[in-house]
Tab-separated table of C-alpha atoms in Angstrom:
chain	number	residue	atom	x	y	z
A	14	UNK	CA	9.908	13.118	9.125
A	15	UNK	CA	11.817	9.882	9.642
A	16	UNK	CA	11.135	8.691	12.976
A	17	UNK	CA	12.864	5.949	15.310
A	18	UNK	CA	10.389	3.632	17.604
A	19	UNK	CA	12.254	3.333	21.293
A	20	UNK	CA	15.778	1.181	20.282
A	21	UNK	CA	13.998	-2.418	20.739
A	22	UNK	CA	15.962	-5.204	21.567
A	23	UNK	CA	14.354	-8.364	21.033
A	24	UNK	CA	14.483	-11.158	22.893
A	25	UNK	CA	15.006	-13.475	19.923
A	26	UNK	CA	18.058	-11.123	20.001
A	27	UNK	CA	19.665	-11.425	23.041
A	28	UNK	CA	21.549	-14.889	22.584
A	29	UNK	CA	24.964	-14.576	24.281
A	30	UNK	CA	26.941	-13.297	21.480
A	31	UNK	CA	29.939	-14.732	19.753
A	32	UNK	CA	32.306	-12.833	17.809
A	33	UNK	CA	30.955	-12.195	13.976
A	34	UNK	CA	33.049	-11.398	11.092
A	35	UNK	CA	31.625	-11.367	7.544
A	36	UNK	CA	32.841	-14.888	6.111
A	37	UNK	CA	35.259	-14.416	2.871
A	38	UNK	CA	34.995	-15.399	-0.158
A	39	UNK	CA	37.682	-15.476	-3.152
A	40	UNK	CA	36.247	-15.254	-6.669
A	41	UNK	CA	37.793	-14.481	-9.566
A	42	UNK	CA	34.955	-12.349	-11.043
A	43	UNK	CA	36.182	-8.572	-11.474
A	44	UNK	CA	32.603	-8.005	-10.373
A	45	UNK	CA	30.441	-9.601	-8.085
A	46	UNK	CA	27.111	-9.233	-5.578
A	47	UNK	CA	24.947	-11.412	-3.675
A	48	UNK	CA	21.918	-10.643	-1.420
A	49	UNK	CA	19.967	-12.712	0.776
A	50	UNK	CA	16.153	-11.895	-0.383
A	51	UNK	CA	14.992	-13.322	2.856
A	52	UNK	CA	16.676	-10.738	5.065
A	53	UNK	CA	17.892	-7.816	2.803
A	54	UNK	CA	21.405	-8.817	3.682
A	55	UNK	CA	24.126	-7.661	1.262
A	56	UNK	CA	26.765	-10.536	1.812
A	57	UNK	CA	29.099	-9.910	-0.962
A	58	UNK	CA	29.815	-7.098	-2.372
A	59	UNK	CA	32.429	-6.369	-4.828
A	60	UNK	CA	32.645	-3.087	-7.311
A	61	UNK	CA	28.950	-3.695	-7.447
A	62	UNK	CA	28.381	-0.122	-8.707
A	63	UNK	CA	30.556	-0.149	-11.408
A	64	UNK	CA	28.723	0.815	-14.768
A	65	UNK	CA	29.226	-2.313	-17.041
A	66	UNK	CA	27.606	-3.939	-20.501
A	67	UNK	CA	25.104	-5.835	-19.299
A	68	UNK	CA	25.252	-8.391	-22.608
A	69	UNK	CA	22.189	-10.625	-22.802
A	70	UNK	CA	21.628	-10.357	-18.996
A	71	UNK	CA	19.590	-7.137	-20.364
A	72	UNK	CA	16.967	-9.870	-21.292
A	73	UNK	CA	16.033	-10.193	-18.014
A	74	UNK	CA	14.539	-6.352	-18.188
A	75	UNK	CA	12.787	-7.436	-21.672
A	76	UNK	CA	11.229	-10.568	-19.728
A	77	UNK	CA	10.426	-8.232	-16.747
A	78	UNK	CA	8.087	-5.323	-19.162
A	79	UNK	CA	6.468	-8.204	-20.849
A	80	UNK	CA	5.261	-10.011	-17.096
A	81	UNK	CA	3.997	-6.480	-16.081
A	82	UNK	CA	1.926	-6.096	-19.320
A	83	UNK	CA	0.601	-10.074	-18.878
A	84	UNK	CA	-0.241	-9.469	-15.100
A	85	UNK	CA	-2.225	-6.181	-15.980
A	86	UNK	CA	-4.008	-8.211	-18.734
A	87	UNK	CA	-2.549	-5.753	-21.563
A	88	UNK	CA	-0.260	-9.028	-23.270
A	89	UNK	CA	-1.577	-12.355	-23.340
A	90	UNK	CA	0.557	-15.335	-23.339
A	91	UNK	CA	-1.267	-16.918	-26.391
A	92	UNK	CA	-1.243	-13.640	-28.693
A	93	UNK	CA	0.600	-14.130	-31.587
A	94	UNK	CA	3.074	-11.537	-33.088
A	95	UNK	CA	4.589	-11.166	-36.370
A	96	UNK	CA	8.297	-11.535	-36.980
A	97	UNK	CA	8.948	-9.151	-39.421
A	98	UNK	CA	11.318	-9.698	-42.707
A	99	UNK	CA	13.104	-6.923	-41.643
A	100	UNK	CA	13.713	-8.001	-38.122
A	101	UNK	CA	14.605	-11.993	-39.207
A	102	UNK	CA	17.147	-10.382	-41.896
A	103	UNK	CA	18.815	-8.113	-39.289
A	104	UNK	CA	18.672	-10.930	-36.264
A	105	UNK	CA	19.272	-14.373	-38.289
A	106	UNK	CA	22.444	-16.370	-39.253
A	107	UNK	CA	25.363	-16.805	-37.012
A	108	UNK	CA	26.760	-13.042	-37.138
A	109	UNK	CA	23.308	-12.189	-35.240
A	110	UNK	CA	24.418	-14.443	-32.066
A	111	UNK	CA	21.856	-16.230	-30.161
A	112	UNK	CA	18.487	-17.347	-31.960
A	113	UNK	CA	15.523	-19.142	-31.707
A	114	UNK	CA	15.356	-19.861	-35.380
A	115	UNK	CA	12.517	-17.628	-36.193
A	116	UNK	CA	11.262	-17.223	-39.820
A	117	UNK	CA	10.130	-14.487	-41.684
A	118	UNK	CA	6.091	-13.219	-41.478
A	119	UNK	CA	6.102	-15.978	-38.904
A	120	UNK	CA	3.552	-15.781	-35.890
A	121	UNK	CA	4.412	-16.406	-32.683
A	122	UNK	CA	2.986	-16.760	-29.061
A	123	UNK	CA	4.135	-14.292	-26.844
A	124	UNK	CA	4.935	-17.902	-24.440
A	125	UNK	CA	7.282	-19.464	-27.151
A	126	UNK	CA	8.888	-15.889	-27.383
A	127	UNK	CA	9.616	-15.599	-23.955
A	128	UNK	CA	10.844	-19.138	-23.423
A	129	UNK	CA	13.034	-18.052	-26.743
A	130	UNK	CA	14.193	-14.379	-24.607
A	131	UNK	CA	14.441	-16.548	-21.609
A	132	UNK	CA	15.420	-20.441	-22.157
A	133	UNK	CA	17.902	-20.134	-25.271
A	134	UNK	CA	18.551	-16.492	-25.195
A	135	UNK	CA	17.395	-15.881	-28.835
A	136	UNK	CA	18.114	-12.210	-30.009
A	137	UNK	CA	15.817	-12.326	-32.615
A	138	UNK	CA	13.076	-13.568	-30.182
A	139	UNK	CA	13.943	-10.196	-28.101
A	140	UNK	CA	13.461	-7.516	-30.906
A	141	UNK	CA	10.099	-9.493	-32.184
A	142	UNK	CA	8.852	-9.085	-28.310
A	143	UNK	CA	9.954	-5.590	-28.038
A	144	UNK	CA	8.300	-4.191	-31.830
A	145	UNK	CA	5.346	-6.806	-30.937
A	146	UNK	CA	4.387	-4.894	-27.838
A	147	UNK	CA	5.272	-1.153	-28.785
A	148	UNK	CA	5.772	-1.249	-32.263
A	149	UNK	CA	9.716	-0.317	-32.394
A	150	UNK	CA	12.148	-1.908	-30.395
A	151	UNK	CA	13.456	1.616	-29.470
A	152	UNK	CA	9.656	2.446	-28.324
A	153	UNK	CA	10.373	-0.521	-25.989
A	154	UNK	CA	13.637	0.483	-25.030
A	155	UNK	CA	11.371	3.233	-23.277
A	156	UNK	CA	9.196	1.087	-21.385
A	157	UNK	CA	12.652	-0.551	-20.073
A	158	UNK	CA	14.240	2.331	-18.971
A	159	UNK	CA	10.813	3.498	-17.552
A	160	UNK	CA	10.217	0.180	-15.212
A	161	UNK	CA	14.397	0.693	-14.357
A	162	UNK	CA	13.157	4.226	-12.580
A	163	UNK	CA	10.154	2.578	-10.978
A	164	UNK	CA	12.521	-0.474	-9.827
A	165	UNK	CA	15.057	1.902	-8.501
A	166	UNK	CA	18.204	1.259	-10.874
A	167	UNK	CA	19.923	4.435	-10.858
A	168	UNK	CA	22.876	3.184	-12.355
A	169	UNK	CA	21.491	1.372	-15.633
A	170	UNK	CA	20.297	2.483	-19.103
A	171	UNK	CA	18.613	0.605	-21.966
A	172	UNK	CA	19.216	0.847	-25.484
A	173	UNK	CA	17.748	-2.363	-27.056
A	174	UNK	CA	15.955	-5.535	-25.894
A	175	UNK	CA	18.703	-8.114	-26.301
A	176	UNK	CA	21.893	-6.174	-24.593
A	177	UNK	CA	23.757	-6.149	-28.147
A	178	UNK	CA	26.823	-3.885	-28.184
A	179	UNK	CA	25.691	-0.268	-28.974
A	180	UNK	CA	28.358	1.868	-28.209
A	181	UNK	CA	27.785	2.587	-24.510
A	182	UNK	CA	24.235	3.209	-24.413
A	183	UNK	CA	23.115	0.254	-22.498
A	184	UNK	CA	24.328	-0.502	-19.025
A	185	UNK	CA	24.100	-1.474	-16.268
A	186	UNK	CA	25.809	-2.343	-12.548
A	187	UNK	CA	25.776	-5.609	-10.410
A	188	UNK	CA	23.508	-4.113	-7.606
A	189	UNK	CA	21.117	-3.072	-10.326
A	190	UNK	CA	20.659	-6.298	-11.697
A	191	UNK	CA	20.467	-8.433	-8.543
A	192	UNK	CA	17.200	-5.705	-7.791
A	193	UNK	CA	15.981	-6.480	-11.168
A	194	UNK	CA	16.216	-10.204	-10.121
A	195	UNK	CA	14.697	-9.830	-6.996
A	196	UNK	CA	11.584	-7.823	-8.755
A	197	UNK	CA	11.191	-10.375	-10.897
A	198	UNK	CA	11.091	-13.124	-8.544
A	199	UNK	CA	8.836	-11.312	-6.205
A	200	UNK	CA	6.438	-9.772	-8.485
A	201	UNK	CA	5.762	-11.989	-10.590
A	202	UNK	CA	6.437	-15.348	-9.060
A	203	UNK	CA	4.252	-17.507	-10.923
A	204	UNK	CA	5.561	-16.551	-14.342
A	205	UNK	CA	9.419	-16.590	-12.738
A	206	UNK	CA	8.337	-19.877	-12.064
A	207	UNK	CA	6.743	-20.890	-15.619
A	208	UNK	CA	9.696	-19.638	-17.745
A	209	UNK	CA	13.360	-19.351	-16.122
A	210	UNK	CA	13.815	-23.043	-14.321
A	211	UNK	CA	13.139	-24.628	-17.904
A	212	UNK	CA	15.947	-26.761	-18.670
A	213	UNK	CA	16.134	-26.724	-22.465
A	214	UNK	CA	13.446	-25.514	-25.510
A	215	UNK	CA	12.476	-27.137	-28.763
A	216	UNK	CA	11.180	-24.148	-31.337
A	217	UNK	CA	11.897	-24.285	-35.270
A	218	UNK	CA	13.352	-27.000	-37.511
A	219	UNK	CA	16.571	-27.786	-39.208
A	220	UNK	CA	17.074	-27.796	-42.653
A	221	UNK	CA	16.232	-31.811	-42.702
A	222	UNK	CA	12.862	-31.064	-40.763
A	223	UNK	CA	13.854	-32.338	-37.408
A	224	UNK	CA	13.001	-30.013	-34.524
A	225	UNK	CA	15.682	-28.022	-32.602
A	226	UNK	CA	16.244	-28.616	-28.993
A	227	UNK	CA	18.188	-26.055	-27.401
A	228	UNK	CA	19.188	-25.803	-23.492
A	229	UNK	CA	19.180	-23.511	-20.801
A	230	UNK	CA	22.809	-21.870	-20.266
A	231	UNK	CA	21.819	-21.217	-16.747
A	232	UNK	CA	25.259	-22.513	-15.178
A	233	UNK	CA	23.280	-23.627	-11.716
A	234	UNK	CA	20.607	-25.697	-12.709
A	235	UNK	CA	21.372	-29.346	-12.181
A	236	UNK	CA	23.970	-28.451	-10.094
A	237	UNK	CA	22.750	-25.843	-7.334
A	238	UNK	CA	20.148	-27.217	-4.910
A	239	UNK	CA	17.216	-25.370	-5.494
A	240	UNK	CA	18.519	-23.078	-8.405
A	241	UNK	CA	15.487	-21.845	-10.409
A	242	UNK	CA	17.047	-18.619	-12.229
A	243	UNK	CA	18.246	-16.447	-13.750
A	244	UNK	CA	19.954	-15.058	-17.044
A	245	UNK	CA	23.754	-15.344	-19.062
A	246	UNK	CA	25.552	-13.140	-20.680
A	247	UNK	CA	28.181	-12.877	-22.981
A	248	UNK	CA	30.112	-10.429	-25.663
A	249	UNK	CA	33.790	-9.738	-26.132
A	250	UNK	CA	33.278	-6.446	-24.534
A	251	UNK	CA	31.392	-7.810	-21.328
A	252	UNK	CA	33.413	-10.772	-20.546
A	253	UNK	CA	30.548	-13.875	-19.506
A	254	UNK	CA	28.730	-13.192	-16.870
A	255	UNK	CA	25.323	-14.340	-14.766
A	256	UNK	CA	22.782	-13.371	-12.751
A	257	UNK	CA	21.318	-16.436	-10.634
A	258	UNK	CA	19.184	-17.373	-7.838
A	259	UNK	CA	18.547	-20.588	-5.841
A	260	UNK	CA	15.958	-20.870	-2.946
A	261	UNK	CA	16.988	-23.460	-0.214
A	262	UNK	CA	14.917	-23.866	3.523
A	263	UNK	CA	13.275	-20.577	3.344
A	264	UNK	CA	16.131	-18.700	1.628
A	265	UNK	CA	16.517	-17.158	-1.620
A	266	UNK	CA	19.838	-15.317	-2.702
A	267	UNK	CA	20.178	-13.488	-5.647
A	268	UNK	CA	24.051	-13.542	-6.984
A	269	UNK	CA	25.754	-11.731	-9.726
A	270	UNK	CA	29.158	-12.089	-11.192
A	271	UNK	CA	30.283	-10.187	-14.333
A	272	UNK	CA	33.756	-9.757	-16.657
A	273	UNK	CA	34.979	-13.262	-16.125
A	274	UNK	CA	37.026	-14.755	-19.250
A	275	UNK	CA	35.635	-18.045	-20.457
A	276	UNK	CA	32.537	-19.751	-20.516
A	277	UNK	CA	33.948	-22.766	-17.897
A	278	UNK	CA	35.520	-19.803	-15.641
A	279	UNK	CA	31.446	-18.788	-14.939
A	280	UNK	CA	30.206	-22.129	-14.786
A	281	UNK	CA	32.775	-22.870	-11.849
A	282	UNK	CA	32.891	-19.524	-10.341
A	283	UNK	CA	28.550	-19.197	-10.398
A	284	UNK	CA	28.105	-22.490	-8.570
A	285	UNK	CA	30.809	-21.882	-5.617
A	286	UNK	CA	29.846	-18.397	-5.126
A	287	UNK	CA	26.232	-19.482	-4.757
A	288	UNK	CA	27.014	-22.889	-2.280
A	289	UNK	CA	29.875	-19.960	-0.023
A	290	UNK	CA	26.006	-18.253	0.205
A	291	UNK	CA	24.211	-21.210	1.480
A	292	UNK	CA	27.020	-22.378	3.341
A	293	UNK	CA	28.841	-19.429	4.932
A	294	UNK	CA	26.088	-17.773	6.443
A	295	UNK	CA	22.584	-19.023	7.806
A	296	UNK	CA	19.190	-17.256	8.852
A	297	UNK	CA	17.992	-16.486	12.007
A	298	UNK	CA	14.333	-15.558	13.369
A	299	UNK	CA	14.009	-12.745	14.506
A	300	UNK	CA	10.224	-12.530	14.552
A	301	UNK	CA	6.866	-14.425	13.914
A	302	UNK	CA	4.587	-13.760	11.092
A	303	UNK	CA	1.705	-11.413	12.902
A	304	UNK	CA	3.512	-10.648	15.995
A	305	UNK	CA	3.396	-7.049	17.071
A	306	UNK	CA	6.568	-5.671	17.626
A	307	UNK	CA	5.527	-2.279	18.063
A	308	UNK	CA	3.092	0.961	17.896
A	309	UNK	CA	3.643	3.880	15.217
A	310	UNK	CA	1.557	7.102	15.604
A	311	UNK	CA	-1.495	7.965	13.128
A	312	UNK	CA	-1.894	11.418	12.138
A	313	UNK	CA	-5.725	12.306	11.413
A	314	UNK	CA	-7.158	8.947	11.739
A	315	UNK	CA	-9.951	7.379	13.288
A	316	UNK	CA	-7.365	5.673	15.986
A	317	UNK	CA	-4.448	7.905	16.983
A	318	UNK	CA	-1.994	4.583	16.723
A	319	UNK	CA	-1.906	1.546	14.668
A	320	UNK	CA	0.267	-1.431	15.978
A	321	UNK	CA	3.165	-2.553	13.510
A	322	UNK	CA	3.330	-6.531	12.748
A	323	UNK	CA	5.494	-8.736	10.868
A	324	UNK	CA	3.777	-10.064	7.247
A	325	UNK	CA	5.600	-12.946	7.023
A	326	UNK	CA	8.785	-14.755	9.357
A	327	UNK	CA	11.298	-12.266	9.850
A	328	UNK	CA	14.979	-13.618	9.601
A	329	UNK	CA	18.344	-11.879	9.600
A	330	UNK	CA	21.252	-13.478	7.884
A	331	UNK	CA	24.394	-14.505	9.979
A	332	UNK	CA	27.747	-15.776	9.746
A	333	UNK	CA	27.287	-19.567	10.023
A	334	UNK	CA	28.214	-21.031	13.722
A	335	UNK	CA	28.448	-17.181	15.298
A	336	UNK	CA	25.308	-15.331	17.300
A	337	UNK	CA	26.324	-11.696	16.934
A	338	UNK	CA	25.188	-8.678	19.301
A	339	UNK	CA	22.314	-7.569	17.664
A	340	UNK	CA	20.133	-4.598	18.328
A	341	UNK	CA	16.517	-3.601	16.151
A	342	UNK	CA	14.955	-0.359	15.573
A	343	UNK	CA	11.696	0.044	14.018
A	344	UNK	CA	11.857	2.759	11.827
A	345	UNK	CA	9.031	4.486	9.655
A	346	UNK	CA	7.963	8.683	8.052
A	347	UNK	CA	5.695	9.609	10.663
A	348	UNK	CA	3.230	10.202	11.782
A	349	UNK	CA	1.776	7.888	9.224
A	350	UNK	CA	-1.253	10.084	8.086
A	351	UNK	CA	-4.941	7.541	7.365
A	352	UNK	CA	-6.128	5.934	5.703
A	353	UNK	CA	-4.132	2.992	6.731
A	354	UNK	CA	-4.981	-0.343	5.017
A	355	UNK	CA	-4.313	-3.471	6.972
A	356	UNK	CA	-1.386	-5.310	5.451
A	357	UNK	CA	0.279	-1.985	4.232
A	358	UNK	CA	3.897	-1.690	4.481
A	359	UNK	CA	4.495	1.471	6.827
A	360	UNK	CA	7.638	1.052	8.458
A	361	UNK	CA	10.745	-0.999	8.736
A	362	UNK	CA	12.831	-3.054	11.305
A	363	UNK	CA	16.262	-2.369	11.007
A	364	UNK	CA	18.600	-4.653	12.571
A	365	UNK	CA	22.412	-3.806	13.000
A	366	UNK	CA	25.206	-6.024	14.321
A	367	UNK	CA	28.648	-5.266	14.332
A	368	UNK	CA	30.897	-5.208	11.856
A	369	UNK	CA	28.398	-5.469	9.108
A	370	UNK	CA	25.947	-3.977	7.554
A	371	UNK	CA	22.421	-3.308	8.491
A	372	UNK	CA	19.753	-5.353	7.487
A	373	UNK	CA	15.668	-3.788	6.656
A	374	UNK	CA	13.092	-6.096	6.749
A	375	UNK	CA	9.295	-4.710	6.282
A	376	UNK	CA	6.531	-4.040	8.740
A	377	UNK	CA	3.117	-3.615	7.665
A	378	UNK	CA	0.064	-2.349	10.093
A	379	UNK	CA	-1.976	-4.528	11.968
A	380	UNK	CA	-5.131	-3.100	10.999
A	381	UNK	CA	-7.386	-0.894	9.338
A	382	UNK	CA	-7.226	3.173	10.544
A	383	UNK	CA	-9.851	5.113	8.804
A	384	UNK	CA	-9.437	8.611	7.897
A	385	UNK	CA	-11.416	10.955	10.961
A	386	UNK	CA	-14.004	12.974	10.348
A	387	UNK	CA	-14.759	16.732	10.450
A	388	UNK	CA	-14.902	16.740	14.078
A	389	UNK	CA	-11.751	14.372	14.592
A	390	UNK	CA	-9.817	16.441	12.438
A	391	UNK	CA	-11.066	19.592	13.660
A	392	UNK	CA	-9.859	18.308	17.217
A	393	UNK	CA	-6.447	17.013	15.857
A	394	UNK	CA	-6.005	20.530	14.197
A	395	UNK	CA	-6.525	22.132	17.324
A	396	UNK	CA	-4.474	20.075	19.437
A	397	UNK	CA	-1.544	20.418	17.297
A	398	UNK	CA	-1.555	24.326	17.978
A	399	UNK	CA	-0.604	23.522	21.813
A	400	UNK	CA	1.951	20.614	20.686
């Protein structure tokens, strides 16, 4: 069951408070989210759930099932794949949209193919991806909507690799996306890190033989302090919209705006809502990497208790120039049964303030609890008869 540690109140916590009230902000996006990474806040939210074509920002999800395969060694980023006539005919000339100039029977690294899914948005590069790594770009629409369960999006559905129109069949929501974001950025940071701050790409040839240099239409780089991310978006049906991220001091937000009206509209909207994030609120420590902050009961383990750290500097995002009432709560499913791995995330610390909403940050334990043996379970059994 779901158990709360005694209501802790930490002393990092118990500044005199001063009035807080979520800071404003007026976009002009029909749709729009942003979460601070470092603390779990949610500090905009606006019809985040709404079901909505996700145009080309359903790259990111293509991107995302390729990383997984490369970290588990099942894609590698020099293995060619072949573009197929078929797939070049369908995805080539300016009623296809985006490309990355492709040619037919061509082979390709799955690195150039990514920076062509991720850089310059190339459609074409998309569908080669998805048939390169399961042989039908509807095979791959499986592994997408597979990773969406294991990621959590409850509200999203993929149809294809590029987010073309198809009637419906893919979408998506705001909040779904910025979690797709932040999985991306956390999982696999050093190939976030490789592929979506590159500012422009130079694939293919022109008809003269000079190569073709294409930018980035990430609205934030060059003009966001610390923006490294993410992915565009655009069809009639959609509207333009972006999903972005910037990391600045210790922070990283996540921010998504959708159904805006022209190309400028997103630039301009994108790089205010992401400086209101940086400069309307601010972090605050809460507590130390490797501090203990509290105890959580084992159930059949070698130790009947394993103490409950913090695995890296916990923070919790504020309105900028107010120290809020704030109370924490550890809370975790317990007893936690061993084997307990140090490092492993068992519970939470949840910290509320008033007014908004409440923010989870992880707890891991503090060390190893081995499973007990005959004798120790035996006992445990026993005792639990007289509980």
């Amino acid at each position: 069951m779901r158990k709360l540690a005694p209501a802790l109140v930490l002393a990092a916590l118990l500044a005199t408070p001063i009035a807080a009230q979520a800071p404003s902000f007026q976009g002009g996006a029909p749709v729009a989210y942003m979460i601070d990474l470092s603390s779990g806040a949610e500090l905009f939210v606006k019809d985040a759930d709404r079901r909505m074509p996700p145009a080309s920002m359903a790259k990111m999800m293509t991107a995302y099932v390729a990383f997984d395969l490369i970290k588990k060694g099942e894609l590698k980023l020099d293995q060619r794949l072949r573009v197929r006539p078929e797939t070049w005919k369908r995805w080539n000339g300016p009623s296809a949209g985006s490309t990355m100039f492709l040619s037919p029977d061509q082979e390709v690294t799955v690195a150039d193919l990514l920076d062509g899914v991720v850089v310059v948005s190339g459609n074409d590069a998309s569908v080669v991806l998805a048939e390169g790594i399961a042989g039908t770009e509807e095979a791959f629409a499986g592994l997408m909507n597979a990773k969406a369960k294991e990621l959590g999006l409850a509200n999203s559905n993929f149809c294809n690799s590029n987010g073309w129109p198809d009637e419906g069949c893919t979408y998506v929501t705001a909040r779904d996306l910025g979690k797709l974001a932040a999985a991306t950025v956390t999982n696999f940071p050093d190939l976030y890190k490789r592929f979506y701050p590159k500012r422009e790409f130079t694939f293919g040839e022109t008809m003269g033989g000079s190569p073709i240099t294409q930018p980035n239409r990430d609205p934030l780089l060059g003009r966001v302090n610390g923006a490294d991310g993410l992915k565009t978006g655009h069809t009639e049906e959609a509207g333009y919209g972006f999903t972005g991220s910037a990391e600045r001091d210790g922070r990283r937000l996540v921010m998504v705006v959708a159904g805006l009206d022209s190309y400028g509209g997103r630039a301009e909207e994108s790089v205010r809502f992401m400086e209101w994030g940086f400069g309307a609120w601010r972090a605050r420590a809460v507590v130390s990497q490797g501090k203990r902050v509290t105890t959580a009961d084992v159930q059949l383990g070698s130790e009947t208790e394993v103490g409950l750290v913090a695995p890296k500097n916990l923070t919790v995002t504020i309105p900028a120039g107010a120290s809020p009432d704030m109370e924490a709560k550890v809370v975790y499913t317990g007893p936690i049964k061993a084997p307990i791995a140090a490092g492993q995330h068992v519970a939470d610390l949840v910290v509320t303030m008033p007014g908004m909403a409440p923010q989870t940050m992880p707890l891991v334990a503090e060390a190893a609890v081995e499973e007990a043996g005959f004798f120790g379970r035996a006992w445990a059994g026993l005792m639990a008869l007289f509980a």
